[in-house]
């Protein structure tokens, strides 16, 4: 009985929608035409089409690079570095702490509007004004470096969450271990490599589990910034699902892509859950 409310919510918002998506992926449901009123069951035809769709595989590769450089590398490294630095006591510590945490509270669309101004083309863009001080010509940042720019924006938004988790992991490490290491003549780098990193492994894998799955599902931030352009350069799988479902009106095909993405997410999640069981 205690678990029942959670089970009802899980069924209503996860299991039932997933079941509907799986069924829809096996139909030719569309937003227009005869298939909109009378969708027909077509089995695995959408999946056959999907695995021969070069645009889908391109969006999957773009998603991989986006997740790798923004969540797995960028946010993790900078979040861990921020947590280590902010453990020290110094005068402006609360100020820097707020700077790092505030982007995490900004909604995706609001963050996209802020960065649209920052990355605007021409001499009035904030970033162009900054680089002009160093003699660099104005750039069309979201056209010339589209994927790199959305990676930077996503790192900016996610450092705070990574820092919070890393800080909790660092707080669980006893200071006596570091004192013993210093007495044995260990350098700061040796203490970090032999004590901090091994004891942070469970926290790191927990962060990677959460950040990888949530980054794969990002939509609003990228859609508001680039809409997947230019020429599909930032069309991650979430944007591709939207374009196929509501741009090309193929709800059945879009559902098939969503189901495949769900399977990929489950595989990644299973890997991280098994990795969390590692003993240090």
XYZ file of C-alpha atoms in Angstrom:
280
model
C 0.000 0.000 0.000
C 2.865 2.362 0.711
C 4.313 1.754 -2.745
C 0.926 2.037 -4.513
C 0.942 5.863 -5.084
C 4.398 5.692 -6.663
C 3.364 2.674 -8.729
C 0.282 4.521 -10.029
C 2.377 7.545 -11.006
C 4.975 5.283 -12.653
C 2.270 3.533 -14.663
C 0.484 6.767 -15.637
C 3.520 8.804 -16.674
C 6.094 6.194 -17.763
C 4.749 2.718 -18.512
C 1.473 3.655 -20.218
C 2.987 6.386 -22.473
C 5.805 3.979 -23.361
C 3.296 1.316 -24.299
C 1.337 3.776 -26.447
C 4.572 4.880 -28.152
C 5.545 1.270 -28.902
C 2.132 0.552 -30.405
C 2.113 3.817 -32.389
C 5.567 2.975 -33.764
C 4.007 -0.081 -35.430
C 1.356 1.960 -37.257
C 1.376 4.480 -40.084
C -0.289 7.132 -37.891
C 0.061 10.604 -39.388
C -1.110 14.120 -38.622
C -2.685 14.533 -42.056
C -4.384 12.391 -44.656
C -6.271 9.092 -44.281
C -3.702 7.718 -41.796
C -4.650 10.474 -39.353
C -8.224 9.130 -38.965
C -7.669 5.440 -39.657
C -4.075 4.440 -38.871
C -3.076 1.007 -40.115
C -0.939 -1.557 -38.284
C 2.239 -2.064 -40.334
C 4.387 -4.115 -37.968
C 8.098 -3.365 -38.076
C 8.063 -1.355 -41.317
C 8.939 1.877 -39.494
C 11.942 0.192 -37.884
C 13.089 -1.231 -41.219
C 12.909 2.260 -42.675
C 14.634 3.711 -39.616
C 17.726 1.516 -39.763
C 18.268 2.443 -43.417
C 17.720 6.160 -42.720
C 21.093 7.914 -42.991
C 19.691 11.072 -41.389
C 18.782 9.106 -38.257
C 22.294 7.681 -37.950
C 23.754 11.153 -38.470
C 21.547 12.524 -35.666
C 22.664 9.635 -33.456
C 26.336 10.485 -34.075
C 25.655 14.177 -33.336
C 23.890 13.157 -30.121
C 26.888 11.010 -29.134
C 29.362 13.874 -29.559
C 27.008 16.303 -27.810
C 26.589 14.024 -24.780
C 30.273 13.080 -24.665
C 31.726 16.584 -24.714
C 29.019 18.438 -22.783
C 27.897 16.001 -20.070
C 30.518 13.271 -19.728
C 33.623 15.440 -20.173
C 32.762 19.128 -19.818
C 30.278 19.176 -16.954
C 31.999 16.368 -15.041
C 35.512 17.821 -15.212
C 34.478 21.419 -14.504
C 31.981 20.348 -11.836
C 34.623 18.283 -10.034
C 37.165 21.092 -10.333
C 34.609 23.600 -8.969
C 33.747 21.313 -6.051
C 37.417 20.914 -5.130
C 38.137 24.648 -5.350
C 35.004 25.676 -3.437
C 35.849 23.335 -0.567
C 38.556 25.826 0.323
C 37.640 28.852 2.415
C 38.255 32.212 0.727
C 36.650 35.638 0.700
C 34.455 35.403 -2.429
C 33.476 31.762 -2.013
C 29.671 32.405 -1.701
C 29.796 34.662 -4.767
C 31.506 32.063 -6.975
C 29.250 29.361 -5.568
C 26.181 31.366 -6.665
C 27.666 32.024 -10.126
C 28.097 28.295 -10.723
C 24.726 27.247 -9.300
C 22.453 29.885 -10.861
C 22.612 28.601 -14.484
C 21.221 25.271 -13.286
C 18.042 27.066 -12.188
C 17.496 28.789 -15.552
C 14.856 27.107 -17.793
C 16.151 25.830 -21.126
C 14.248 28.315 -23.285
C 15.363 31.265 -21.124
C 18.972 30.073 -21.312
C 18.642 29.788 -25.097
C 17.355 33.379 -25.379
C 20.220 34.641 -23.216
C 22.801 32.821 -25.329
C 21.141 33.890 -28.577
C 22.029 37.443 -27.593
C 25.491 36.365 -26.477
C 26.202 34.526 -29.755
C 24.406 36.948 -32.104
C 26.102 37.704 -35.416
C 27.534 41.095 -36.217
C 29.210 43.698 -34.055
C 26.347 43.859 -31.540
C 26.662 40.280 -30.318
C 28.092 40.135 -26.795
C 30.723 37.520 -27.638
C 31.728 39.414 -30.783
C 32.226 42.550 -28.690
C 34.494 40.595 -26.341
C 36.635 38.998 -29.067
C 36.875 42.386 -30.835
C 39.032 43.571 -27.925
C 41.626 41.006 -29.096
C 41.389 41.992 -32.738
C 39.198 39.078 -33.834
C 36.627 39.761 -36.545
C 32.918 39.243 -35.733
C 31.806 35.642 -36.162
C 28.498 33.923 -36.903
C 28.974 31.587 -33.955
C 25.816 29.485 -34.385
C 26.542 29.068 -38.102
C 30.305 28.544 -38.108
C 30.583 26.551 -34.865
C 27.014 25.334 -34.181
C 27.699 22.063 -32.341
C 30.566 23.550 -30.333
C 28.371 26.442 -29.208
C 25.477 24.268 -27.971
C 28.025 22.109 -26.137
C 29.373 25.228 -24.406
C 25.853 26.352 -23.458
C 24.944 22.938 -22.070
C 28.172 22.790 -20.057
C 27.357 26.224 -18.629
C 23.928 24.999 -17.549
C 25.084 21.705 -16.046
C 28.199 22.570 -14.051
C 26.122 23.422 -10.959
C 24.464 20.002 -10.775
C 27.797 18.243 -11.273
C 29.377 20.407 -8.561
C 26.621 19.570 -6.056
C 27.047 15.823 -6.563
C 30.844 15.969 -6.537
C 30.768 18.118 -3.399
C 28.605 15.527 -1.629
C 31.068 12.819 -2.625
C 34.060 14.852 -1.444
C 32.356 15.574 1.885
C 32.095 11.826 2.543
C 35.879 11.376 2.325
C 37.544 11.543 5.731
C 40.193 14.219 6.210
C 42.230 11.679 8.172
C 43.074 9.918 4.917
C 44.605 13.102 3.512
C 46.477 13.786 6.752
C 47.925 10.273 6.689
C 48.928 10.720 3.038
C 50.671 14.028 3.784
C 52.543 12.420 6.670
C 53.743 9.727 4.267
C 55.031 12.423 1.901
C 52.315 12.227 -0.752
C 51.937 15.233 -3.047
C 48.576 16.905 -3.733
C 48.329 15.160 -7.115
C 49.145 11.765 -5.591
C 46.496 12.250 -2.895
C 43.964 13.189 -5.553
C 44.826 10.195 -7.754
C 45.130 7.597 -4.991
C 42.448 8.793 -2.533
C 39.991 11.258 -4.045
C 39.329 9.668 -7.422
C 38.925 6.043 -6.227
C 36.536 7.084 -3.440
C 34.572 9.298 -5.843
C 33.931 6.476 -8.332
C 30.364 5.710 -7.094
C 29.462 9.428 -7.139
C 30.964 9.863 -10.616
C 28.990 6.933 -12.021
C 25.801 8.206 -10.377
C 26.351 11.604 -11.993
C 27.098 10.010 -15.367
C 23.898 7.963 -15.174
C 21.722 11.008 -14.509
C 23.504 13.462 -16.810
C 23.818 11.105 -19.782
C 20.127 10.193 -19.817
C 18.954 13.780 -19.291
C 21.355 15.173 -21.916
C 20.146 12.662 -24.507
C 16.603 13.929 -23.864
C 17.445 17.654 -24.226
C 15.124 19.418 -26.663
C 14.084 22.968 -25.692
C 17.591 24.406 -25.367
C 18.781 23.274 -28.800
C 15.486 23.887 -30.577
C 15.318 27.465 -29.287
C 18.963 28.118 -30.253
C 19.356 26.456 -33.653
C 16.253 24.318 -34.403
C 18.705 21.602 -35.367
C 20.468 23.701 -38.003
C 22.339 24.851 -39.872
C 21.905 22.006 -42.381
C 21.233 19.529 -39.573
C 24.549 20.215 -37.802
C 22.859 20.256 -34.360
C 19.964 17.889 -35.126
C 20.282 15.545 -32.164
C 17.854 12.619 -31.940
C 15.294 14.584 -29.903
C 15.127 17.281 -32.586
C 14.950 14.626 -35.304
C 11.977 12.979 -33.567
C 10.198 16.341 -33.452
C 10.951 17.086 -37.106
C 9.670 13.709 -38.270
C 6.581 13.755 -36.043
C 5.456 17.362 -36.398
C 7.431 18.610 -39.404
C 6.861 15.664 -41.714
C 3.627 14.667 -39.895
C 4.778 11.034 -39.484
C 3.775 10.220 -35.911
C 4.285 6.485 -36.378
C 7.808 6.926 -37.691
C 8.641 9.501 -35.011
C 7.423 7.056 -32.345
C 9.699 4.352 -33.776
C 12.689 6.692 -33.399
C 11.605 7.482 -29.827
C 11.374 3.766 -28.987
C 14.877 3.131 -30.344
C 16.167 6.083 -28.318
C 14.435 4.641 -25.232
C 16.199 1.309 -25.795
C 19.569 3.060 -26.129
C 18.883 4.969 -22.888
C 17.951 1.757 -21.070
C 21.163 0.079 -22.248
C 23.251 3.034 -21.066
C 21.360 3.173 -17.772
C 21.866 -0.567 -17.196
C 25.600 -0.184 -17.809
C 25.890 2.644 -15.293
C 23.757 0.827 -12.695
C 26.007 -2.208 -12.958
C 29.077 0.037 -12.772
C 27.708 1.645 -9.591
C 28.123 -1.700 -7.866
C 31.893 -1.494 -8.236
C 33.736 -1.683 -4.927
C 36.605 0.647 -4.144
